[in-house]
């Protein structure tokens, strides 16, 4: 058992440990990670656990339900942060970036949005509209709970918002929808949020090759070819990157590819 203690919050974190230590924090979990990913995998797992503990949230616990074929696995926060920072910096160099849209395709428990929120607050100071799409209803409930713990409040229309304050004069709004990312409802919501401003999509490795290609074809159609706005696609653990860039070679440009373990690798694609 690994014990973490944070001053003033020991009881809350002790409860989290009690609820989860039989799973992600168990000796069996660490043994499996060491066998498959070695010492580096153990270190990343500890960092993922620590990310949750200091925030009082749950993103690291592996998750599976009847509506999700692939076992839930969290991406390392360092990889999420690096990919998002690179994408925003790229847009800032190429555009007057006043407003930003961020669409997460498969939002899980909300870790990506929490990392994004912290980057916006601490570094970029941008107004941002966020659309989070998640198929599983239980994950949507965990997502909502984690964001509220992280400082968001819920509006009457169920949107989550981080309001302006003395230290941050921008607004971060999150709309969470419980849909398949390729459903008509999701596509309509994407069209609505990406009408104005530059857009970053974030997609983890949760799609089959066929599903990913279909999704990407839809995103290309959604982008207005007459628009001068930039659209970037962050692909975490990009196992089908070569196929994607080959099939859509006339519509996309690979601008960044960081190679590493599945939890750390990502690619950033510019949808032309």
mmCIF file of C-alpha atoms in Angstrom:
data_model
loop_
_atom_site.group_PDB
_atom_site.id
_atom_site.type_symbol
_atom_site.label_atom_id
_atom_site.label_comp_id
_atom_site.label_asym_id
_atom_site.label_seq_id
_atom_site.Cartn_x
_atom_site.Cartn_y
_atom_site.Cartn_z
ATOM 1 C CA UNK A 1 0.000 0.000 0.000
ATOM 2 C CA UNK A 2 1.264 3.473 -0.903
ATOM 3 C CA UNK A 3 0.370 6.206 1.578
ATOM 4 C CA UNK A 4 0.080 9.883 0.602
ATOM 5 C CA UNK A 5 -0.571 12.588 3.217
ATOM 6 C CA UNK A 6 -1.628 16.150 2.406
ATOM 7 C CA UNK A 7 -1.870 18.646 5.261
ATOM 8 C CA UNK A 8 -5.447 19.564 6.215
ATOM 9 C CA UNK A 9 -6.998 16.990 3.898
ATOM 10 C CA UNK A 10 -5.790 13.711 5.366
ATOM 11 C CA UNK A 11 -9.247 12.327 6.136
ATOM 12 C CA UNK A 12 -10.551 12.981 2.629
ATOM 13 C CA UNK A 13 -7.518 11.383 0.977
ATOM 14 C CA UNK A 14 -7.546 8.469 3.442
ATOM 15 C CA UNK A 15 -11.123 7.769 2.367
ATOM 16 C CA UNK A 16 -10.083 7.849 -1.306
ATOM 17 C CA UNK A 17 -7.296 5.389 -0.534
ATOM 18 C CA UNK A 18 -9.703 3.103 1.332
ATOM 19 C CA UNK A 19 -12.126 3.050 -1.574
ATOM 20 C CA UNK A 20 -9.540 2.505 -4.285
ATOM 21 C CA UNK A 21 -6.524 0.733 -2.800
ATOM 22 C CA UNK A 22 -8.000 -2.680 -3.631
ATOM 23 C CA UNK A 23 -7.849 -1.697 -7.314
ATOM 24 C CA UNK A 24 -5.411 0.808 -8.826
ATOM 25 C CA UNK A 25 -3.309 1.063 -5.662
ATOM 26 C CA UNK A 26 -3.105 -2.644 -4.898
ATOM 27 C CA UNK A 27 0.052 -4.723 -5.052
ATOM 28 C CA UNK A 28 -1.552 -6.744 -7.856
ATOM 29 C CA UNK A 29 -2.132 -3.586 -9.917
ATOM 30 C CA UNK A 30 1.470 -2.464 -9.480
ATOM 31 C CA UNK A 31 2.760 -5.963 -10.287
ATOM 32 C CA UNK A 32 0.769 -6.060 -13.535
ATOM 33 C CA UNK A 33 1.996 -2.604 -14.529
ATOM 34 C CA UNK A 34 5.602 -3.528 -13.793
ATOM 35 C CA UNK A 35 5.286 -6.709 -15.858
ATOM 36 C CA UNK A 36 3.827 -4.908 -18.874
ATOM 37 C CA UNK A 37 5.547 -1.502 -18.721
ATOM 38 C CA UNK A 38 8.463 -1.792 -16.304
ATOM 39 C CA UNK A 39 9.714 0.861 -13.891
ATOM 40 C CA UNK A 40 8.643 3.731 -16.153
ATOM 41 C CA UNK A 41 5.077 2.413 -16.099
ATOM 42 C CA UNK A 42 5.148 2.249 -12.294
ATOM 43 C CA UNK A 43 6.379 5.854 -12.125
ATOM 44 C CA UNK A 44 3.640 7.098 -14.474
ATOM 45 C CA UNK A 45 1.024 5.222 -12.466
ATOM 46 C CA UNK A 46 2.227 6.822 -9.222
ATOM 47 C CA UNK A 47 2.063 10.254 -10.859
ATOM 48 C CA UNK A 48 -1.498 9.536 -12.035
ATOM 49 C CA UNK A 49 -2.498 8.498 -8.511
ATOM 50 C CA UNK A 50 -0.876 11.630 -7.073
ATOM 51 C CA UNK A 51 -2.731 13.805 -9.617
ATOM 52 C CA UNK A 52 -6.019 12.521 -8.170
ATOM 53 C CA UNK A 53 -4.995 12.606 -4.519
ATOM 54 C CA UNK A 54 -3.929 16.258 -4.385
ATOM 55 C CA UNK A 55 -7.169 17.286 -6.135
ATOM 56 C CA UNK A 56 -9.511 14.914 -4.295
ATOM 57 C CA UNK A 57 -10.837 13.418 -7.544
ATOM 58 C CA UNK A 58 -10.983 10.042 -9.305
ATOM 59 C CA UNK A 59 -9.549 9.681 -12.802
ATOM 60 C CA UNK A 60 -6.987 6.902 -12.407
ATOM 61 C CA UNK A 61 -9.239 3.990 -11.489
ATOM 62 C CA UNK A 62 -9.662 1.567 -14.384
ATOM 63 C CA UNK A 63 -13.223 1.516 -15.638
ATOM 64 C CA UNK A 64 -15.354 -0.758 -17.784
ATOM 65 C CA UNK A 65 -19.069 -1.010 -18.472
ATOM 66 C CA UNK A 66 -21.362 -2.808 -20.915
ATOM 67 C CA UNK A 67 -21.467 0.294 -23.126
ATOM 68 C CA UNK A 68 -17.673 0.575 -23.363
ATOM 69 C CA UNK A 69 -15.764 -2.229 -25.066
ATOM 70 C CA UNK A 70 -12.312 -0.925 -24.207
ATOM 71 C CA UNK A 71 -11.126 -0.838 -20.593
ATOM 72 C CA UNK A 72 -10.846 2.704 -19.274
ATOM 73 C CA UNK A 73 -7.220 3.818 -18.962
ATOM 74 C CA UNK A 74 -6.012 7.276 -17.998
ATOM 75 C CA UNK A 75 -3.372 9.175 -19.984
ATOM 76 C CA UNK A 76 -0.456 10.740 -18.110
ATOM 77 C CA UNK A 77 -1.045 14.362 -17.169
ATOM 78 C CA UNK A 78 2.364 15.364 -18.545
ATOM 79 C CA UNK A 79 1.427 14.069 -22.005
ATOM 80 C CA UNK A 80 -1.946 15.803 -21.899
ATOM 81 C CA UNK A 81 -0.332 19.059 -20.795
ATOM 82 C CA UNK A 82 2.463 18.969 -23.395
ATOM 83 C CA UNK A 83 0.101 18.233 -26.282
ATOM 84 C CA UNK A 84 -2.370 20.957 -25.340
ATOM 85 C CA UNK A 85 0.385 23.544 -24.736
ATOM 86 C CA UNK A 86 1.946 22.769 -28.103
ATOM 87 C CA UNK A 87 -1.430 23.082 -29.861
ATOM 88 C CA UNK A 88 -2.319 26.402 -28.229
ATOM 89 C CA UNK A 89 1.160 27.823 -28.847
ATOM 90 C CA UNK A 90 0.901 26.763 -32.494
ATOM 91 C CA UNK A 91 -2.429 28.559 -32.858
ATOM 92 C CA UNK A 92 -1.098 31.677 -31.144
ATOM 93 C CA UNK A 93 1.818 31.860 -33.572
ATOM 94 C CA UNK A 94 -0.435 31.535 -36.598
ATOM 95 C CA UNK A 95 -3.581 33.415 -35.491
ATOM 96 C CA UNK A 96 -4.801 36.216 -33.291
ATOM 97 C CA UNK A 97 -6.155 33.761 -30.737
ATOM 98 C CA UNK A 98 -8.887 35.586 -28.824
ATOM 99 C CA UNK A 99 -11.400 32.768 -28.493
ATOM 100 C CA UNK A 100 -10.742 29.057 -28.444
ATOM 101 C CA UNK A 101 -12.983 26.023 -28.826
ATOM 102 C CA UNK A 102 -11.979 22.690 -27.344
ATOM 103 C CA UNK A 103 -13.829 19.476 -28.191
ATOM 104 C CA UNK A 104 -12.999 16.277 -26.332
ATOM 105 C CA UNK A 105 -14.126 13.172 -28.186
ATOM 106 C CA UNK A 106 -14.551 10.626 -25.406
ATOM 107 C CA UNK A 107 -14.308 12.688 -22.223
ATOM 108 C CA UNK A 108 -14.006 9.867 -19.699
ATOM 109 C CA UNK A 109 -13.707 11.125 -16.129
ATOM 110 C CA UNK A 110 -12.636 14.656 -17.030
ATOM 111 C CA UNK A 111 -8.857 14.548 -16.584
ATOM 112 C CA UNK A 112 -8.100 16.262 -19.897
ATOM 113 C CA UNK A 113 -10.499 19.114 -19.113
ATOM 114 C CA UNK A 114 -9.045 19.561 -15.636
ATOM 115 C CA UNK A 115 -5.516 19.762 -17.070
ATOM 116 C CA UNK A 116 -6.789 22.212 -19.717
ATOM 117 C CA UNK A 117 -8.463 24.364 -17.066
ATOM 118 C CA UNK A 118 -5.235 24.590 -15.071
ATOM 119 C CA UNK A 119 -3.269 25.546 -18.190
ATOM 120 C CA UNK A 120 -5.780 28.278 -19.053
ATOM 121 C CA UNK A 121 -5.736 29.662 -15.511
ATOM 122 C CA UNK A 122 -1.966 29.535 -15.018
ATOM 123 C CA UNK A 123 -0.533 30.193 -18.468
ATOM 124 C CA UNK A 124 -2.755 31.126 -21.384
ATOM 125 C CA UNK A 125 -5.538 33.286 -19.836
ATOM 126 C CA UNK A 126 -7.944 32.635 -22.734
ATOM 127 C CA UNK A 127 -11.706 32.609 -22.988
ATOM 128 C CA UNK A 128 -12.575 29.040 -23.933
ATOM 129 C CA UNK A 129 -15.697 27.081 -24.852
ATOM 130 C CA UNK A 130 -15.488 23.348 -24.204
ATOM 131 C CA UNK A 131 -17.630 20.542 -25.556
ATOM 132 C CA UNK A 132 -17.096 17.174 -23.863
ATOM 133 C CA UNK A 133 -18.707 14.122 -25.444
ATOM 134 C CA UNK A 134 -18.964 10.837 -23.555
ATOM 135 C CA UNK A 135 -21.054 7.775 -24.371
ATOM 136 C CA UNK A 136 -21.164 6.158 -20.921
ATOM 137 C CA UNK A 137 -23.639 7.689 -18.469
ATOM 138 C CA UNK A 138 -21.716 6.597 -15.365
ATOM 139 C CA UNK A 139 -18.540 8.221 -16.691
ATOM 140 C CA UNK A 140 -20.541 11.396 -17.370
ATOM 141 C CA UNK A 141 -21.593 11.456 -13.710
ATOM 142 C CA UNK A 142 -17.994 10.986 -12.545
ATOM 143 C CA UNK A 143 -16.849 13.654 -15.019
ATOM 144 C CA UNK A 144 -19.366 16.147 -13.629
ATOM 145 C CA UNK A 145 -18.444 15.353 -10.021
ATOM 146 C CA UNK A 146 -14.696 15.709 -10.700
ATOM 147 C CA UNK A 147 -15.127 19.099 -12.388
ATOM 148 C CA UNK A 148 -17.284 20.441 -9.561
ATOM 149 C CA UNK A 149 -14.619 19.365 -7.057
ATOM 150 C CA UNK A 150 -12.072 21.128 -9.288
ATOM 151 C CA UNK A 151 -13.830 24.499 -9.023
ATOM 152 C CA UNK A 152 -16.594 24.456 -11.622
ATOM 153 C CA UNK A 153 -20.203 25.233 -10.748
ATOM 154 C CA UNK A 154 -23.298 23.884 -12.441
ATOM 155 C CA UNK A 155 -25.699 26.221 -14.218
ATOM 156 C CA UNK A 156 -29.446 25.663 -14.568
ATOM 157 C CA UNK A 157 -28.918 24.290 -18.078
ATOM 158 C CA UNK A 158 -26.468 21.717 -16.644
ATOM 159 C CA UNK A 159 -23.446 23.389 -18.255
ATOM 160 C CA UNK A 160 -20.377 23.626 -16.049
ATOM 161 C CA UNK A 161 -18.726 27.008 -15.720
ATOM 162 C CA UNK A 162 -15.637 28.445 -14.091
ATOM 163 C CA UNK A 163 -16.647 32.027 -13.416
ATOM 164 C CA UNK A 164 -14.544 35.157 -13.616
ATOM 165 C CA UNK A 165 -12.782 36.251 -10.452
ATOM 166 C CA UNK A 166 -10.209 38.771 -9.311
ATOM 167 C CA UNK A 167 -7.347 36.626 -10.636
ATOM 168 C CA UNK A 168 -8.996 35.450 -13.865
ATOM 169 C CA UNK A 169 -11.196 37.737 -15.958
ATOM 170 C CA UNK A 170 -12.085 35.127 -18.588
ATOM 171 C CA UNK A 171 -14.778 32.469 -18.617
ATOM 172 C CA UNK A 172 -14.398 28.716 -19.057
ATOM 173 C CA UNK A 173 -17.624 26.946 -19.997
ATOM 174 C CA UNK A 174 -18.046 23.198 -20.400
ATOM 175 C CA UNK A 175 -20.993 21.516 -22.102
ATOM 176 C CA UNK A 176 -21.095 17.781 -21.433
ATOM 177 C CA UNK A 177 -23.275 15.577 -23.622
ATOM 178 C CA UNK A 178 -24.020 11.891 -23.121
ATOM 179 C CA UNK A 179 -23.799 10.717 -26.756
ATOM 180 C CA UNK A 180 -21.803 8.586 -29.137
ATOM 181 C CA UNK A 181 -19.164 10.849 -30.687
ATOM 182 C CA UNK A 182 -20.413 10.006 -34.190
ATOM 183 C CA UNK A 183 -24.116 10.448 -33.480
ATOM 184 C CA UNK A 184 -26.141 13.129 -35.229
ATOM 185 C CA UNK A 185 -26.600 14.914 -31.911
ATOM 186 C CA UNK A 186 -22.838 15.066 -31.333
ATOM 187 C CA UNK A 187 -22.172 16.292 -34.861
ATOM 188 C CA UNK A 188 -24.747 19.064 -34.478
ATOM 189 C CA UNK A 189 -23.181 20.165 -31.183
ATOM 190 C CA UNK A 190 -19.713 20.178 -32.763
ATOM 191 C CA UNK A 191 -20.967 22.294 -35.658
ATOM 192 C CA UNK A 192 -22.507 24.750 -33.211
ATOM 193 C CA UNK A 193 -19.454 25.221 -30.991
ATOM 194 C CA UNK A 194 -16.967 25.458 -33.883
ATOM 195 C CA UNK A 195 -18.801 28.198 -35.796
ATOM 196 C CA UNK A 196 -16.472 30.885 -34.489
ATOM 197 C CA UNK A 197 -12.884 30.858 -33.284
ATOM 198 C CA UNK A 198 -10.129 28.281 -33.631
ATOM 199 C CA UNK A 199 -10.732 24.701 -32.566
ATOM 200 C CA UNK A 200 -8.727 21.947 -30.902
ATOM 201 C CA UNK A 201 -10.074 18.400 -30.892
ATOM 202 C CA UNK A 202 -8.739 15.894 -28.377
ATOM 203 C CA UNK A 203 -9.182 12.169 -28.966
ATOM 204 C CA UNK A 204 -7.636 9.311 -27.013
ATOM 205 C CA UNK A 205 -6.961 5.809 -28.300
ATOM 206 C CA UNK A 206 -10.502 4.472 -27.845
ATOM 207 C CA UNK A 207 -11.586 4.000 -31.441
ATOM 208 C CA UNK A 208 -11.274 1.119 -33.864
ATOM 209 C CA UNK A 209 -9.458 1.999 -37.086
ATOM 210 C CA UNK A 210 -12.691 2.090 -39.073
ATOM 211 C CA UNK A 211 -14.453 4.205 -36.461
ATOM 212 C CA UNK A 212 -11.558 6.671 -36.304
ATOM 213 C CA UNK A 213 -11.472 7.089 -40.084
ATOM 214 C CA UNK A 214 -15.231 7.691 -40.177
ATOM 215 C CA UNK A 215 -14.940 10.205 -37.350
ATOM 216 C CA UNK A 216 -12.130 12.068 -39.060
ATOM 217 C CA UNK A 217 -14.047 12.231 -42.332
ATOM 218 C CA UNK A 218 -16.940 13.836 -40.427
ATOM 219 C CA UNK A 219 -14.649 16.400 -38.784
ATOM 220 C CA UNK A 220 -13.196 17.357 -42.162
ATOM 221 C CA UNK A 221 -16.726 17.925 -43.501
ATOM 222 C CA UNK A 222 -17.642 20.033 -40.486
ATOM 223 C CA UNK A 223 -14.781 22.454 -41.027
ATOM 224 C CA UNK A 224 -15.771 25.260 -43.381
ATOM 225 C CA UNK A 225 -13.220 25.098 -46.208
ATOM 226 C CA UNK A 226 -13.702 28.817 -46.825
ATOM 227 C CA UNK A 227 -12.844 29.615 -43.225
ATOM 228 C CA UNK A 228 -9.412 30.928 -42.294
ATOM 229 C CA UNK A 229 -9.736 29.493 -38.804
ATOM 230 C CA UNK A 230 -7.311 26.791 -37.741
ATOM 231 C CA UNK A 231 -8.459 23.351 -36.619
ATOM 232 C CA UNK A 232 -6.090 21.004 -34.797
ATOM 233 C CA UNK A 233 -6.622 17.379 -33.804
ATOM 234 C CA UNK A 234 -4.701 15.963 -30.831
ATOM 235 C CA UNK A 235 -4.501 12.183 -31.088
ATOM 236 C CA UNK A 236 -3.327 10.526 -27.863
ATOM 237 C CA UNK A 237 -1.508 7.175 -28.243
ATOM 238 C CA UNK A 238 -1.867 7.417 -32.039
ATOM 239 C CA UNK A 239 -1.722 3.761 -33.081
ATOM 240 C CA UNK A 240 -3.496 4.449 -36.411
ATOM 241 C CA UNK A 241 -1.596 7.638 -37.227
ATOM 242 C CA UNK A 242 0.077 6.329 -40.398
ATOM 243 C CA UNK A 243 -3.243 5.079 -41.784
ATOM 244 C CA UNK A 244 -4.982 8.342 -40.913
ATOM 245 C CA UNK A 245 -2.362 10.588 -42.503
ATOM 246 C CA UNK A 246 -2.238 8.348 -45.575
ATOM 247 C CA UNK A 247 -5.989 8.197 -46.203
ATOM 248 C CA UNK A 248 -6.452 11.939 -45.611
ATOM 249 C CA UNK A 249 -3.060 13.088 -46.948
ATOM 250 C CA UNK A 250 -4.650 15.892 -48.989
ATOM 251 C CA UNK A 251 -6.744 17.189 -46.082
ATOM 252 C CA UNK A 252 -4.302 17.085 -43.170
ATOM 253 C CA UNK A 253 -0.770 17.999 -42.135
ATOM 254 C CA UNK A 254 1.096 16.338 -39.281
ATOM 255 C CA UNK A 255 2.703 19.093 -37.217
ATOM 256 C CA UNK A 256 3.854 17.172 -34.144
ATOM 257 C CA UNK A 257 4.485 13.547 -33.223
ATOM 258 C CA UNK A 258 5.897 12.679 -29.814
ATOM 259 C CA UNK A 259 6.885 9.023 -29.596
ATOM 260 C CA UNK A 260 6.975 7.084 -26.332
ATOM 261 C CA UNK A 261 4.971 4.677 -24.215
ATOM 262 C CA UNK A 262 1.211 4.451 -24.918
ATOM 263 C CA UNK A 263 0.472 6.756 -21.976
ATOM 264 C CA UNK A 264 2.911 9.427 -23.208
ATOM 265 C CA UNK A 265 2.797 9.428 -27.022
ATOM 266 C CA UNK A 266 0.634 11.797 -29.037
ATOM 267 C CA UNK A 267 0.308 13.417 -32.445
ATOM 268 C CA UNK A 268 -1.086 16.798 -33.484
ATOM 269 C CA UNK A 269 -2.692 17.089 -36.905
ATOM 270 C CA UNK A 270 -3.724 20.273 -38.684
ATOM 271 C CA UNK A 271 -7.013 19.827 -40.581
ATOM 272 C CA UNK A 272 -6.430 21.944 -43.654
#
